[in-house]
Amino acid sequence: MQLLDGKALATKLETQVKDEVKKLKESCGCTPGLAVVLVGQDPASATYVNMKKKACDRVGFYSITHDMPESISQDAIEKTIMLLNNDTNVDGILIQLPLPKHIDTTKLLELVDPAKDVDGFHPFNVGRLTTGLDGFVPCTPLGVMELLNEYNIDVKGKNCCVVGASNIVGKPMASLLLNAGATVEICHIFTDDLKKHTLQADIVLVGVGVINLITEDMIKDDVVIVDIGVSRTKEGKLVGDVDFQSVSKKSSFITPSPGGVGPMTIAMLLKNTLKAAKINAKEKK
Ligand code: GUN
């Protein structure tokens, strides 16, 4: 069994982004900028936003967080997004999800300028991904592809079982795998007999937030396991969706969680923001 060390790869990629930011600053005086919209008091969201901000600081990005109260109106968030769309210091806009129940999330995501959509959640970029065109790709599944690539795990012709069908992880994950030539199954909450599907897979990618969902009896020997889930146990420990102890013994490669996919998500956010900044820098010339 070999660990897919997302933390180590993310550190390496961050150094590359930092170098490129320096070059960009020297060549055109441009500083990549990321604006984050955070609504409400969800502790997990606050932690993620804080980690993203710190990563921006480390690589030399400009970053700004619009911290809004839970009670904020749809209209007020929309006005903020429109201002950010027109702000030349901002190359990327990220709306931290989930949003409070009274907010229309889809409407907000559609309001973000697709050229600043570093999360890849705008239907324009979703469409480009499913058609195999260049665009912004959601950070978590993009990070998984980079991690597999780093360890020379070619998905072409492999049976991949994606567990979870969210717009943030499962669906874009499946699109990326399909675009890379994999045979893809997507399992979800209504899937009857999950084990029947995971047992067929060469690669299992799971991101649903259910502790110990994947156990050793559900996988074949030498499988590749990508654990995208993060949950907190009653004792306060962070764990993934995979029973790591037993599953790791049967697998050829496995991500730890935490420390696997999570750091890659942040590294991809930096890469996507740099990509947006480079396009904007060209347009300014
Ligand atoms: N909430 C959980 N994951 C994500 C993510 O990747 N991006 C945003 N914006 N919100 C999230």
Short mmCIF file of C-alpha atoms and ligand atoms in Angstrom, two decimals, residues 45 48 52 94-98 109 119 121 138-140 168-169 265, ligand 1:
data_model
loop_
_atom_site.label_atom_id
_atom_site.label_comp_id
_atom_site.label_asym_id
_atom_site.label_seq_id
_atom_site.Cartn_x
_atom_site.Cartn_y
_atom_site.Cartn_z
CA SER A 45 -17.01 27.18 6.56
CA TYR A 48 -12.10 26.55 5.35
CA LYS A 52 -7.90 29.63 1.93
CA LEU A 94 -15.55 32.30 -4.31
CA ILE A 95 -18.88 31.99 -2.53
CA GLN A 96 -18.36 29.63 0.38
CA LEU A 97 -21.11 27.00 0.48
CA PRO A 98 -23.46 26.07 2.00
CA LEU A 109 -23.55 31.22 -8.56
CA ASP A 119 -14.68 27.41 -8.01
CA PHE A 121 -19.63 26.31 -10.15
CA PRO A 138 -14.12 22.65 -9.27
CA CYS A 139 -11.08 22.51 -6.99
CA THR A 140 -11.67 19.25 -5.13
CA ILE A 168 -19.20 20.30 -5.90
CA VAL A 169 -17.54 16.87 -5.90
CA THR A 265 -8.42 21.52 -2.90
N1 GUN B 1 -18.10 24.09 0.49
C1 GUN B 1 -17.58 22.86 0.53
N2 GUN B 1 -16.65 22.71 -0.43
C2 GUN B 1 -16.58 23.87 -1.09
C3 GUN B 1 -15.80 24.33 -2.19
O1 GUN B 1 -14.97 23.64 -2.77
N3 GUN B 1 -16.02 25.60 -2.56
C4 GUN B 1 -16.93 26.39 -1.94
N4 GUN B 1 -17.10 27.61 -2.40
N5 GUN B 1 -17.68 26.00 -0.94
C5 GUN B 1 -17.50 24.75 -0.51
#
